[in-house]
Coordinates of C-alpha atoms in Angstrom, one line a residue:
Chain A
M79 CA -34.1 -88.6 12.4
K80 CA -34.7 -86.4 9.4
N81 CA -31.8 -84.6 7.7
K82 CA -31.9 -81.1 6.3
L83 CA -33.4 -82.3 3.0
G84 CA -36.2 -84.0 4.9
I85 CA -34.9 -87.5 4.3
D86 CA -35.2 -90.1 7.1
I87 CA -31.8 -91.3 8.2
P88 CA -31.4 -94.0 10.8
K89 CA -29.1 -93.2 13.8
F90 CA -27.5 -96.5 13.7
V91 CA -27.1 -99.3 11.1
E92 CA -25.8 -102.7 11.9
G93 CA -22.5 -103.2 10.2
L94 CA -22.0 -99.5 9.5
G95 CA -22.3 -97.9 12.9
N96 CA -23.6 -94.5 13.8
L97 CA -24.7 -92.2 11.0
K98 CA -24.7 -88.4 11.0
P99 CA -27.6 -86.6 9.2
Y100 CA -26.7 -84.0 6.5
K101 CA -27.1 -80.5 7.8
G102 CA -26.1 -78.4 4.9
P103 CA -23.1 -78.3 2.5
F104 CA -20.7 -76.4 4.7
N105 CA -22.2 -77.0 8.2
R106 CA -19.8 -79.7 9.4
I107 CA -16.8 -78.3 7.5
R108 CA -17.2 -75.0 9.3
K109 CA -17.3 -76.8 12.7
V110 CA -15.1 -79.8 12.3
S111 CA -12.1 -78.2 14.1
K112 CA -14.2 -78.3 17.2
E113 CA -14.9 -82.0 16.9
E114 CA -11.2 -82.5 17.6
I115 CA -10.9 -85.5 15.3
T116 CA -7.4 -86.2 14.3
Q117 CA -5.9 -87.6 11.2
V118 CA -5.7 -91.3 11.8
P119 CA -2.3 -92.7 12.9
T120 CA -1.0 -95.0 10.3
K121 CA 0.6 -98.2 11.4
I122 CA 4.4 -97.9 11.3
R123 CA 6.0 -100.0 8.7
S124 CA 9.7 -100.7 8.6
S125 CA 12.1 -102.2 6.2
L126 CA 15.6 -103.7 6.8
P127 CA 18.4 -102.9 4.4
G128 CA 18.3 -105.4 1.6
R129 CA 14.8 -106.6 2.1
K130 CA 13.3 -108.1 -1.0
K131 CA 9.8 -106.7 -1.8
L132 CA 9.3 -108.4 -5.1
I133 CA 7.1 -111.5 -4.5
N134 CA 6.4 -114.0 -7.2
S135 CA 2.7 -114.7 -6.8
L136 CA -0.5 -113.0 -5.8
E137 CA -1.3 -115.8 -3.3
K138 CA 2.0 -115.5 -1.6
V139 CA 1.8 -111.7 -1.3
I140 CA -1.7 -111.9 0.1
E141 CA -0.4 -114.3 2.8
L142 CA 2.5 -112.0 3.6
S143 CA 0.1 -109.0 3.9
G144 CA -1.5 -110.6 6.9
L145 CA -5.0 -110.1 5.5
K146 CA -7.7 -111.7 7.7
N147 CA -11.4 -112.4 7.3
G148 CA -13.5 -109.3 7.8
D149 CA -10.7 -106.9 6.7
T150 CA -11.1 -104.0 4.4
I151 CA -9.3 -104.0 1.0
S152 CA -9.0 -101.1 -1.3
F153 CA -8.7 -100.6 -5.1
H154 CA -8.5 -97.7 -7.5
H155 CA -10.5 -97.5 -10.8
H156 CA -8.2 -95.5 -13.1
L157 CA -8.4 -98.3 -15.7
R158 CA -12.2 -98.0 -15.5
N159 CA -13.9 -100.4 -17.9
G160 CA -10.5 -101.9 -18.8
D161 CA -9.6 -102.9 -15.3
H162 CA -8.6 -106.6 -14.9
L163 CA -7.0 -106.4 -11.5
L164 CA -9.9 -106.2 -9.1
M165 CA -11.6 -109.2 -10.4
K166 CA -8.3 -111.1 -10.5
V167 CA -7.6 -110.3 -6.9
M168 CA -11.1 -111.3 -5.9
K169 CA -10.8 -114.6 -7.6
T170 CA -7.6 -115.3 -5.7
L171 CA -9.1 -114.3 -2.4
D172 CA -12.1 -116.5 -3.0
K173 CA -9.7 -119.4 -3.8
M174 CA -7.8 -118.8 -0.6
G175 CA -11.0 -119.0 1.3
F176 CA -11.4 -115.4 2.6
K177 CA -14.8 -114.3 3.9
D178 CA -16.6 -111.1 5.0
L179 CA -14.3 -108.6 3.3
T180 CA -15.1 -105.0 2.7
I181 CA -14.5 -103.8 -0.8
F182 CA -13.4 -100.1 -0.7
S183 CA -12.8 -99.1 -4.3
S184 CA -12.5 -95.5 -5.5
S185 CA -15.3 -96.6 -7.9
L186 CA -16.7 -99.7 -9.6
T187 CA -17.4 -99.9 -13.3
S188 CA -19.0 -102.4 -15.6
A189 CA -15.8 -104.3 -15.5
H190 CA -16.6 -105.2 -11.9
Q191 CA -20.3 -106.0 -12.3
N192 CA -19.8 -109.7 -11.5
L193 CA -18.6 -108.8 -8.0
Y194 CA -22.1 -109.7 -6.8
E195 CA -21.1 -113.4 -7.1
Y196 CA -18.6 -112.8 -4.3
V197 CA -21.3 -111.2 -2.2
E198 CA -23.5 -114.3 -2.7
N199 CA -20.7 -116.7 -1.7
G200 CA -19.7 -114.7 1.4
V201 CA -16.3 -113.4 0.3
I202 CA -17.7 -109.8 0.3
K203 CA -19.7 -108.4 3.1
R204 CA -19.7 -104.7 2.5
I205 CA -19.2 -102.5 -0.5
F206 CA -18.0 -98.9 -0.2
T207 CA -17.6 -97.2 -3.6
S208 CA -18.4 -94.1 -5.7
G209 CA -20.2 -95.9 -8.4
L210 CA -22.2 -99.0 -9.2
R211 CA -22.9 -100.3 -12.7
G212 CA -24.4 -103.3 -14.6
E213 CA -25.5 -106.4 -12.7
L214 CA -23.9 -105.2 -9.5
G215 CA -26.0 -102.0 -9.4
K216 CA -29.1 -104.1 -10.0
F217 CA -28.1 -106.5 -7.3
V218 CA -27.7 -103.7 -4.8
S219 CA -31.0 -102.0 -5.8
R220 CA -32.8 -105.3 -5.5
G221 CA -31.8 -105.2 -1.8
K222 CA -29.6 -108.2 -1.9
M223 CA -26.8 -106.8 0.3
D224 CA -27.2 -107.6 4.0
I225 CA -25.4 -104.4 4.9
P226 CA -26.3 -101.3 2.8
V227 CA -23.5 -100.0 0.5
I228 CA -22.0 -96.5 1.1
I229 CA -21.6 -94.2 -1.9
R230 CA -18.9 -91.6 -1.5
S231 CA -17.7 -88.7 -3.6
H232 CA -14.0 -88.7 -4.6
G233 CA -13.3 -86.0 -2.0
G234 CA -15.4 -87.8 0.6
R235 CA -13.4 -91.0 0.1
A236 CA -10.1 -89.2 0.7
R237 CA -11.7 -87.7 3.8
A238 CA -12.9 -91.0 5.1
I239 CA -9.5 -92.5 4.8
K240 CA -7.7 -89.6 6.4
T241 CA -10.0 -89.5 9.4
G242 CA -9.9 -93.2 9.8
E243 CA -13.6 -93.7 9.3
V244 CA -12.5 -96.4 6.9
K245 CA -9.3 -98.2 7.8
I246 CA -7.7 -99.9 4.8
D247 CA -6.1 -103.2 5.9
V248 CA -4.6 -104.0 2.5
A249 CA -4.5 -101.7 -0.5
F250 CA -4.2 -103.4 -3.9
I251 CA -2.7 -100.9 -6.2
G252 CA -2.7 -101.5 -9.9
A253 CA 0.6 -100.1 -11.1
P254 CA 1.1 -99.6 -14.9
S255 CA 4.9 -99.5 -14.1
S256 CA 7.0 -100.2 -11.0
D257 CA 10.6 -101.0 -10.1
K258 CA 11.7 -103.6 -7.6
E259 CA 11.3 -101.2 -4.6
G260 CA 7.8 -100.0 -5.6
N261 CA 8.3 -96.6 -7.2
L262 CA 5.1 -96.4 -9.2
N263 CA 3.7 -94.4 -12.0
G264 CA 0.7 -94.7 -14.4
V265 CA 2.5 -93.2 -17.5
R266 CA 4.6 -96.1 -18.7
G267 CA 3.9 -99.7 -19.6
P268 CA 1.3 -101.5 -21.7
S269 CA -1.5 -100.7 -19.2
A270 CA -0.6 -97.0 -18.7
C271 CA -3.7 -95.2 -17.4
G272 CA -2.3 -91.8 -16.6
S273 CA -2.9 -90.3 -13.2
L274 CA -2.8 -92.5 -10.1
G275 CA -4.6 -89.8 -8.1
Y276 CA -7.0 -92.0 -6.1
A277 CA -4.4 -94.7 -5.3
M278 CA -2.1 -92.1 -3.8
V279 CA -4.3 -91.7 -0.8
D280 CA -4.6 -95.4 -0.2
A281 CA -0.8 -95.9 -0.4
K282 CA -0.3 -93.3 2.3
Y283 CA -2.8 -94.5 4.8
A284 CA -3.2 -98.3 4.3
N285 CA -1.8 -100.7 6.9
C286 CA -0.2 -102.7 4.0
T287 CA 0.2 -101.8 0.4
I288 CA 0.6 -104.2 -2.5
A289 CA 1.6 -102.9 -5.9
I290 CA 0.5 -105.2 -8.7
T291 CA 2.2 -104.4 -12.0
D292 CA 2.6 -105.9 -15.5
H293 CA 5.6 -103.7 -16.3
L294 CA 8.6 -104.1 -14.1
V295 CA 11.3 -101.7 -15.0
E296 CA 14.9 -101.1 -14.0
Y297 CA 15.4 -99.2 -10.7
P298 CA 14.6 -96.3 -10.3
N299 CA 11.3 -95.9 -12.1
T300 CA 10.5 -92.3 -12.8
P301 CA 8.5 -90.2 -12.6
I302 CA 7.5 -91.3 -9.1
S303 CA 3.7 -90.9 -8.5
I304 CA 3.7 -93.2 -5.5
P305 CA 7.1 -93.6 -3.7
Q306 CA 8.7 -96.9 -2.6
Y307 CA 8.5 -96.0 1.1
E308 CA 4.7 -96.4 0.8
I309 CA 4.8 -99.7 -0.9
D310 CA 5.3 -103.0 1.0
Y311 CA 5.2 -105.6 -1.7
I312 CA 5.3 -105.8 -5.4
V313 CA 4.0 -108.6 -7.5
K314 CA 4.1 -109.0 -11.3
I315 CA 1.2 -110.4 -13.2
D316 CA 0.6 -110.8 -17.0
R317 CA -1.8 -107.9 -17.4
I318 CA -3.5 -105.4 -15.0
G319 CA -5.8 -104.0 -17.6
D320 CA -6.6 -102.7 -21.1
P321 CA -6.1 -98.9 -21.4
D322 CA -8.1 -98.8 -24.6
K323 CA -11.2 -99.3 -22.5
I324 CA -10.6 -96.3 -20.2
G325 CA -12.5 -93.8 -22.3
S326 CA -16.2 -94.6 -22.0
G327 CA -16.7 -93.6 -25.6
S328 CA -15.4 -91.3 -28.2
T329 CA -13.5 -88.2 -27.2
R330 CA -14.7 -86.5 -30.4
L331 CA -17.3 -83.9 -30.0
T332 CA -21.0 -84.9 -30.1
K333 CA -23.1 -84.2 -33.2
N334 CA -26.3 -84.6 -31.3
P335 CA -28.2 -81.3 -32.1
V336 CA -29.9 -81.3 -28.6
D337 CA -26.5 -81.5 -26.9
L338 CA -25.2 -78.7 -29.1
V339 CA -28.0 -76.3 -28.3
I340 CA -27.5 -77.0 -24.6
A341 CA -23.8 -76.5 -24.9
E342 CA -24.1 -73.2 -26.8
N343 CA -26.5 -71.8 -24.3
A344 CA -24.4 -73.0 -21.4
A345 CA -21.3 -71.3 -22.8
K346 CA -23.3 -68.1 -23.2
A347 CA -24.6 -68.3 -19.7
I348 CA -21.0 -68.8 -18.4
L349 CA -19.9 -65.8 -20.5
Y350 CA -22.4 -63.4 -18.9
S351 CA -22.3 -65.1 -15.4
G352 CA -19.6 -62.7 -14.0
Y353 CA -17.1 -65.5 -13.6
F354 CA -15.8 -65.5 -17.2
G355 CA -12.5 -63.7 -17.5
Q356 CA -8.7 -63.8 -17.5
G357 CA -7.3 -66.4 -15.2
M358 CA -10.6 -68.3 -14.7
S359 CA -10.4 -72.0 -13.7
F360 CA -12.6 -74.6 -15.2
Q361 CA -13.7 -78.2 -14.9
T362 CA -16.0 -80.2 -17.2
G363 CA -17.2 -83.7 -17.3
A364 CA -16.5 -86.0 -20.3
G365 CA -20.2 -86.4 -21.4
G366 CA -21.5 -85.1 -24.7
A367 CA -23.1 -81.8 -23.6
S368 CA -20.4 -81.1 -21.0
L369 CA -17.5 -81.5 -23.5
A370 CA -19.4 -79.6 -26.1
T371 CA -19.8 -76.7 -23.6
A372 CA -16.1 -76.6 -23.3
K373 CA -15.8 -76.3 -27.1
Y374 CA -18.2 -73.4 -27.3
L375 CA -16.6 -71.7 -24.3
A376 CA -13.1 -72.2 -25.8
D377 CA -14.3 -70.5 -29.0
I378 CA -15.5 -67.5 -27.0
M379 CA -12.3 -67.5 -25.0
E380 CA -10.3 -67.3 -28.2
K381 CA -12.4 -64.6 -29.7
K382 CA -12.2 -62.5 -26.5
Q383 CA -8.5 -63.4 -26.0
V384 CA -9.2 -64.8 -22.5
V385 CA -6.6 -67.2 -21.1
G386 CA -7.7 -69.4 -18.2
S387 CA -5.6 -70.4 -15.2
Y388 CA -6.1 -74.1 -15.0
A389 CA -8.4 -76.9 -16.0
I390 CA -9.0 -79.7 -13.4
G391 CA -10.6 -83.0 -12.9
G392 CA -10.8 -86.0 -15.0
I393 CA -8.6 -84.7 -17.9
S394 CA -9.6 -85.8 -21.4
S395 CA -7.8 -85.5 -24.7
Y396 CA -10.1 -82.6 -25.5
M397 CA -8.9 -80.6 -22.5
I398 CA -5.3 -81.2 -23.7
D399 CA -6.3 -79.7 -27.0
L400 CA -7.6 -76.6 -25.2
Y401 CA -4.3 -76.3 -23.4
K402 CA -2.4 -76.6 -26.6
R403 CA -4.5 -73.8 -28.1
G404 CA -3.2 -71.7 -25.2
L405 CA -6.6 -71.4 -23.5
F406 CA -5.4 -72.8 -20.1
K407 CA -2.0 -72.6 -18.5
K408 CA -2.1 -75.7 -16.3
M409 CA -4.0 -79.0 -16.0
F410 CA -4.6 -80.8 -12.7
D411 CA -5.2 -84.4 -13.3
V412 CA -6.7 -86.8 -10.7
Q413 CA -7.9 -89.2 -13.3
S414 CA -7.1 -89.5 -17.0
F415 CA -10.2 -90.0 -19.1
D416 CA -8.6 -91.6 -22.1
K417 CA -5.4 -93.3 -23.2
G418 CA -4.5 -90.2 -25.2
V419 CA -3.9 -88.2 -22.0
V420 CA -1.0 -90.4 -20.8
S421 CA 1.8 -89.0 -23.0
S422 CA 0.8 -85.4 -22.0
L423 CA 1.0 -86.3 -18.3
L424 CA 4.5 -87.9 -18.9
N425 CA 5.9 -85.1 -21.1
N426 CA 4.2 -81.9 -20.1
D427 CA 5.3 -80.1 -17.0
D428 CA 2.1 -78.1 -17.0
H429 CA 0.0 -81.2 -16.7
I430 CA 0.1 -82.1 -13.0
E431 CA -0.9 -85.3 -11.3
I432 CA -2.8 -84.7 -8.1
S433 CA -4.3 -87.0 -5.4
A434 CA -8.0 -87.2 -4.5
D435 CA -7.0 -85.5 -1.2
F436 CA -5.4 -82.5 -3.1
Y437 CA -8.3 -82.5 -5.5
A438 CA -11.4 -82.4 -3.4
N439 CA -11.1 -83.5 0.3
P440 CA -13.1 -81.1 2.4
F441 CA -11.1 -81.9 5.5
N442 CA -7.7 -80.6 4.6
S443 CA -6.3 -77.0 4.5
G444 CA -7.4 -76.4 1.0
A445 CA -8.4 -78.7 -1.9
I446 CA -8.0 -77.3 -5.4
I447 CA -11.8 -77.3 -6.0
N448 CA -12.2 -74.7 -3.3
D449 CA -10.7 -72.3 -5.7
L450 CA -12.5 -73.5 -8.8
D451 CA -14.4 -70.8 -10.7
I452 CA -16.6 -72.8 -13.1
V453 CA -17.7 -76.4 -13.3
V454 CA -20.0 -77.9 -15.9
L455 CA -21.6 -81.2 -14.9
A456 CA -24.2 -83.6 -16.2
A457 CA -27.3 -85.0 -14.5
Y458 CA -29.6 -88.0 -14.7
E459 CA -32.3 -86.0 -13.0
I460 CA -32.6 -82.6 -11.3
D461 CA -35.5 -81.5 -9.2
T462 CA -37.2 -78.2 -8.7
D463 CA -34.9 -77.5 -5.6
F464 CA -31.9 -78.2 -8.0
N465 CA -30.9 -81.4 -6.2
V466 CA -29.1 -83.6 -8.7
N467 CA -29.1 -87.4 -9.1
V468 CA -26.2 -89.0 -11.1
L469 CA -26.5 -92.5 -9.6
V470 CA -30.0 -94.1 -9.9
D471 CA -31.5 -94.6 -13.4
S472 CA -35.1 -94.3 -14.5
H473 CA -35.7 -98.0 -13.6
G474 CA -34.6 -97.2 -10.0
Y475 CA -31.4 -99.1 -10.3
A476 CA -28.0 -97.8 -9.1
Q477 CA -26.3 -97.4 -12.5
G478 CA -23.9 -94.4 -12.2
A479 CA -21.4 -92.8 -9.9
S480 CA -21.1 -89.9 -7.5
G481 CA -17.6 -89.1 -8.6
G482 CA -16.6 -85.5 -8.1
H483 CA -20.1 -84.2 -8.7
S484 CA -20.9 -83.0 -5.2
D485 CA -17.3 -82.0 -4.5
T486 CA -16.9 -79.7 -7.4
S487 CA -20.5 -78.3 -7.0
A488 CA -19.6 -77.3 -3.4
G489 CA -16.3 -75.9 -4.3
A490 CA -17.0 -74.0 -7.6
K491 CA -18.2 -70.4 -7.6
L492 CA -20.4 -71.3 -10.6
T493 CA -21.9 -74.8 -11.0
V494 CA -23.7 -75.4 -14.3
I495 CA -25.7 -78.5 -15.0
V496 CA -26.2 -79.4 -18.6
A497 CA -28.8 -81.9 -19.5
P498 CA -31.6 -82.6 -22.0
S499 CA -35.0 -81.8 -20.5
F500 CA -36.0 -85.4 -21.2
R501 CA -34.3 -88.5 -22.5
A502 CA -36.2 -91.1 -24.4
R503 CA -39.6 -90.2 -22.8
I504 CA -38.1 -90.0 -19.3
P505 CA -38.1 -86.4 -17.9
T506 CA -34.8 -85.0 -16.5
V507 CA -36.4 -82.1 -14.7
V508 CA -38.6 -83.6 -12.1
D509 CA -40.5 -82.9 -8.8
K510 CA -38.3 -85.1 -6.8
V511 CA -35.1 -87.0 -7.9
N512 CA -34.7 -90.7 -7.2
T513 CA -31.6 -90.1 -5.0
I514 CA -29.8 -86.9 -4.2
I515 CA -26.1 -87.0 -4.9
T516 CA -25.5 -83.2 -5.0
P517 CA -27.6 -80.9 -2.9
G518 CA -29.4 -78.1 -4.8
E519 CA -27.9 -75.5 -2.5
T520 CA -24.6 -76.0 -4.3
V521 CA -26.1 -76.0 -7.9
D522 CA -26.5 -72.7 -9.7
I523 CA -27.7 -73.0 -13.2
L524 CA -29.5 -75.7 -15.2
V525 CA -29.2 -75.5 -18.9
T526 CA -31.6 -77.6 -21.1
E527 CA -32.6 -77.3 -24.7
R528 CA -35.9 -75.9 -23.5
G529 CA -34.5 -73.2 -21.4
I530 CA -32.2 -72.1 -18.6
A531 CA -33.2 -72.2 -15.0
I532 CA -31.2 -70.2 -12.3
N533 CA -31.2 -71.2 -8.7
P534 CA -33.3 -68.5 -6.9
R535 CA -30.5 -68.3 -4.2
R536 CA -28.2 -66.8 -6.8
K537 CA -29.6 -63.3 -7.1
D538 CA -26.3 -62.2 -8.7
L539 CA -26.7 -64.7 -11.5
I540 CA -30.3 -63.8 -12.1
E541 CA -29.2 -60.1 -12.4
N542 CA -26.2 -60.9 -14.6
L543 CA -28.0 -63.1 -17.1
K544 CA -31.2 -61.1 -17.6
S545 CA -31.7 -59.3 -20.9
K546 CA -28.9 -61.2 -22.6
G547 CA -31.2 -63.0 -25.0
L548 CA -31.0 -66.2 -23.0
P549 CA -34.1 -68.4 -22.6
I550 CA -34.4 -68.0 -18.8
R551 CA -37.3 -69.9 -17.2
D552 CA -38.4 -70.7 -13.7
I553 CA -37.5 -74.3 -13.0
H554 CA -41.1 -75.1 -12.0
D555 CA -42.3 -73.9 -15.4
L556 CA -39.6 -75.9 -17.1
R557 CA -40.7 -79.0 -15.3
K558 CA -44.3 -78.5 -16.3
K559 CA -43.4 -77.9 -19.9
V560 CA -41.4 -81.2 -19.9
E561 CA -44.3 -83.0 -18.2
L562 CA -46.7 -82.0 -21.0
I563 CA -44.3 -83.5 -23.5
T564 CA -43.5 -86.7 -21.7
N565 CA -47.0 -87.2 -20.5
N566 CA -46.3 -88.3 -16.9
P567 CA -44.5 -91.6 -17.5
K568 CA -44.7 -94.2 -14.9
M569 CA -41.6 -94.1 -12.7
A570 CA -39.8 -96.8 -10.7
E571 CA -41.5 -97.9 -7.4
Y572 CA -39.6 -98.6 -4.2
S573 CA -40.1 -100.5 -1.0
D574 CA -39.0 -99.1 2.4
K575 CA -35.9 -101.2 2.5
V576 CA -32.7 -99.2 2.4
C577 CA -30.0 -100.7 0.1
G578 CA -27.4 -98.0 0.3
F579 CA -26.5 -94.6 1.8
I580 CA -25.3 -91.6 -0.1
E581 CA -22.7 -90.1 2.1
Y582 CA -22.0 -86.4 1.5
R583 CA -18.4 -85.3 1.1
D584 CA -18.3 -84.2 4.8
G585 CA -19.3 -87.6 6.1
T586 CA -23.0 -86.9 6.8
I587 CA -25.8 -88.8 5.2
L588 CA -27.5 -87.1 2.3
D589 CA -29.9 -89.7 1.0
T590 CA -30.6 -93.4 0.6
I591 CA -30.8 -96.0 -2.3
K592 CA -34.1 -97.7 -2.0
Q593 CA -35.1 -101.2 -3.0
V594 CA -36.8 -101.4 -6.4
V595 CA -40.1 -103.1 -6.6
E596 CA -39.8 -105.2 -9.8
K597 CA -43.1 -105.9 -11.5
Y598 CA -42.1 -107.6 -14.7
Chain B
M170 CA -58.3 -102.4 -44.4
K171 CA -56.2 -105.4 -45.0
I172 CA -52.5 -105.9 -44.4
I173 CA -51.2 -107.7 -47.5
K174 CA -47.5 -107.7 -47.0
K175 CA -44.6 -107.4 -44.6
A176 CA -43.5 -103.9 -43.8
Q177 CA -41.2 -102.1 -41.4
C178 CA -40.5 -98.6 -40.4
G179 CA -38.5 -96.6 -37.8
S180 CA -35.1 -97.1 -36.2
L181 CA -33.3 -98.3 -33.1
E182 CA -32.0 -94.8 -32.2
S183 CA -32.8 -93.4 -28.8
S184 CA -36.3 -91.7 -28.7
D185 CA -37.4 -93.7 -31.7
L186 CA -39.0 -97.1 -32.3
M187 CA -38.8 -99.9 -34.9
I188 CA -42.1 -101.4 -36.0
Y189 CA -42.4 -104.5 -38.1
I190 CA -45.7 -105.9 -39.4
E191 CA -46.9 -108.9 -41.4
P192 CA -50.3 -110.4 -42.3
S193 CA -51.7 -112.7 -39.7
D194 CA -54.9 -114.6 -38.7
G195 CA -55.8 -112.2 -35.9
V196 CA -54.3 -109.3 -34.0
K197 CA -51.0 -110.0 -32.3
I198 CA -48.9 -107.3 -30.7
E199 CA -45.4 -107.7 -29.2
V200 CA -43.8 -104.8 -27.5
E201 CA -40.3 -104.7 -26.3
S202 CA -38.4 -101.8 -24.9
S203 CA -34.7 -101.3 -24.3
I204 CA -35.3 -98.0 -22.5
S205 CA -38.3 -98.7 -20.2
Q206 CA -40.7 -101.5 -20.0
L207 CA -42.8 -99.1 -18.0
H208 CA -44.3 -97.8 -21.2
N209 CA -45.3 -101.1 -22.9
K210 CA -49.0 -100.9 -21.9
E211 CA -49.2 -97.3 -23.2
I212 CA -47.7 -98.3 -26.5
E213 CA -50.0 -101.3 -26.9
Y214 CA -52.9 -99.0 -26.2
L215 CA -51.8 -96.6 -29.0
V216 CA -51.5 -99.5 -31.4
I217 CA -54.9 -100.9 -30.7
E218 CA -56.5 -97.5 -31.1
E219 CA -54.9 -97.0 -34.5
L220 CA -55.9 -100.5 -35.6
K221 CA -59.5 -99.9 -34.6
A222 CA -59.6 -96.6 -36.4
R223 CA -58.5 -98.3 -39.5
N224 CA -60.5 -101.4 -39.1
I225 CA -57.6 -103.7 -39.2
D226 CA -58.1 -107.1 -37.4
K227 CA -55.5 -109.3 -39.0
V228 CA -52.0 -108.3 -38.3
Y229 CA -48.9 -109.3 -36.4
I230 CA -47.0 -106.2 -35.0
K231 CA -43.6 -106.3 -33.4
I232 CA -42.3 -103.1 -31.8
H233 CA -38.9 -102.4 -30.4
D234 CA -39.1 -99.1 -28.5
S235 CA -36.2 -97.0 -27.5
G236 CA -38.2 -94.4 -25.6
A237 CA -40.2 -92.8 -28.4
M238 CA -42.7 -90.1 -27.6
N239 CA -46.4 -90.8 -28.3
L240 CA -46.4 -88.6 -31.4
T241 CA -43.4 -90.5 -32.8
I242 CA -45.2 -93.8 -32.1
K243 CA -48.3 -92.6 -33.9
A244 CA -46.4 -91.4 -36.9
R245 CA -44.4 -94.6 -37.2
L246 CA -47.6 -96.6 -36.9
K247 CA -49.4 -94.8 -39.6
T248 CA -46.4 -95.1 -42.0
V249 CA -45.9 -98.8 -41.4
L250 CA -49.6 -99.6 -41.8
N251 CA -49.7 -97.6 -45.0
R252 CA -46.7 -99.6 -46.3
G253 CA -48.4 -102.9 -45.4
I254 CA -51.6 -102.2 -47.2
K255 CA -50.1 -101.1 -50.5
N256 CA -49.1 -103.3 -53.4
E257 CA -45.7 -102.9 -54.9
D258 CA -47.1 -101.2 -58.1
Q259 CA -49.2 -98.9 -56.0
A260 CA -46.1 -97.8 -54.0

């Protein structure tokens, strides 16, 4: 069957079950109350007075958890490239002889690229994640998984847990600090990573939760991000990760002149969009042009004496600077983007840790992003229907992450994509993206160094932005212009085999990851 | 024209390329790309055209491409060949 974007989606996939085709960004959300699905009942756990939760080894705690072959285990990726825990747990599970497990991580980074070895030896059967990078992404795109992977957004993952579409048998929660009863936070200890937003959902709904810490503190450990009544066991290991590797790069502003031109134009477009003003809420990615847009926007805010309501998302040190300049009143933090954010989360009452459910789940009574005014996001590719790809690279390999891209685009009143029109000969503005992560219906403005394109659906924006001295272009013209420069480079070729599914935040299937045909 | 000495030009920055040349018995071209091997053939073609235009048939060329545009490739090629045909005192 074809979904609304014209992409062929199978009705049933062995190992994944029945699939629902995407029918529009809000179609299922509008009607879901009639589906009468309920929040999944979570297995009742109990604890006798005096029970000891602290276990002395990973092997022992896995035995106690009751984990079986074929079960689903979850992880969170707040330590990003510095995470040691996931691979350590996998090594232990392999040694203990487990098979056919489903890995359900909030995302997978380059620190997890060797996971494919555990697929090859049968320990892992399925992978559900937000992102894939390095060798693991290539492995998936080469079609080496028997069961296709599922890519979910952060909000979509929270939804899948709450509805029971994915039942977590055992959640492995990396805890930068814990006490003997399992009160956890991410703001103390040598591996402090800041927010534990993704793990909060796992802790609430998993059948068994294991907190793994390298910093055991005197009871009670505060602040309490995940409370002891949601934690079954605690285990202490040497090190859960290296927080210096959380930030993907520098948090200093880019000096790349192309990024700066894009950012300046993006800030101007936001200024005239109709959404700029007192009390506006704002989210931006941590990429070069996105962060630079925040800088130019902040300068405009200061000049016009505009104070925003809140900044949300992955919070970086740069957003904390904007808060300190008095430009935003609060910060909602589902994931801290660098080590520098940790002390702010610990010491500042206006810096609030939130769960992925609170952040972006479409199936609750109101995630924060539903109220978001402006979001600035990056793109690998964007097509002339404004569909965005942030997962598959120009070689055709899955080397990116869905993250909160489609969640925030759907929630925000104004979604601005900032991207150079081409990168190293590869066009960004294309006829058809490799894989759709965010449907064009939810994207409003594309800002490139060669012009700004407005989604024709947004008549209000077209009206507001005209005669403001901005280089507004039709997206088709922009694409043609870029094509003339890049000279139609050869792009990746695919076979018909489906290696993965892109699940939209509402649980319907948006697109697929196809198998790359490698010719060299 | 004759390549009389080793020369190089360019950089490893994104959207640029690094070209290295030295005298050789015949034409030998090696192209490597960190961005996309999809363009190797096109780069080779540009190199051969330029060599033909200048009547150069004895050179070893090694290129590391980081996604340069055709005009960048041509400019870097011209520069490196100019460097390779000049004597020190001429330069």
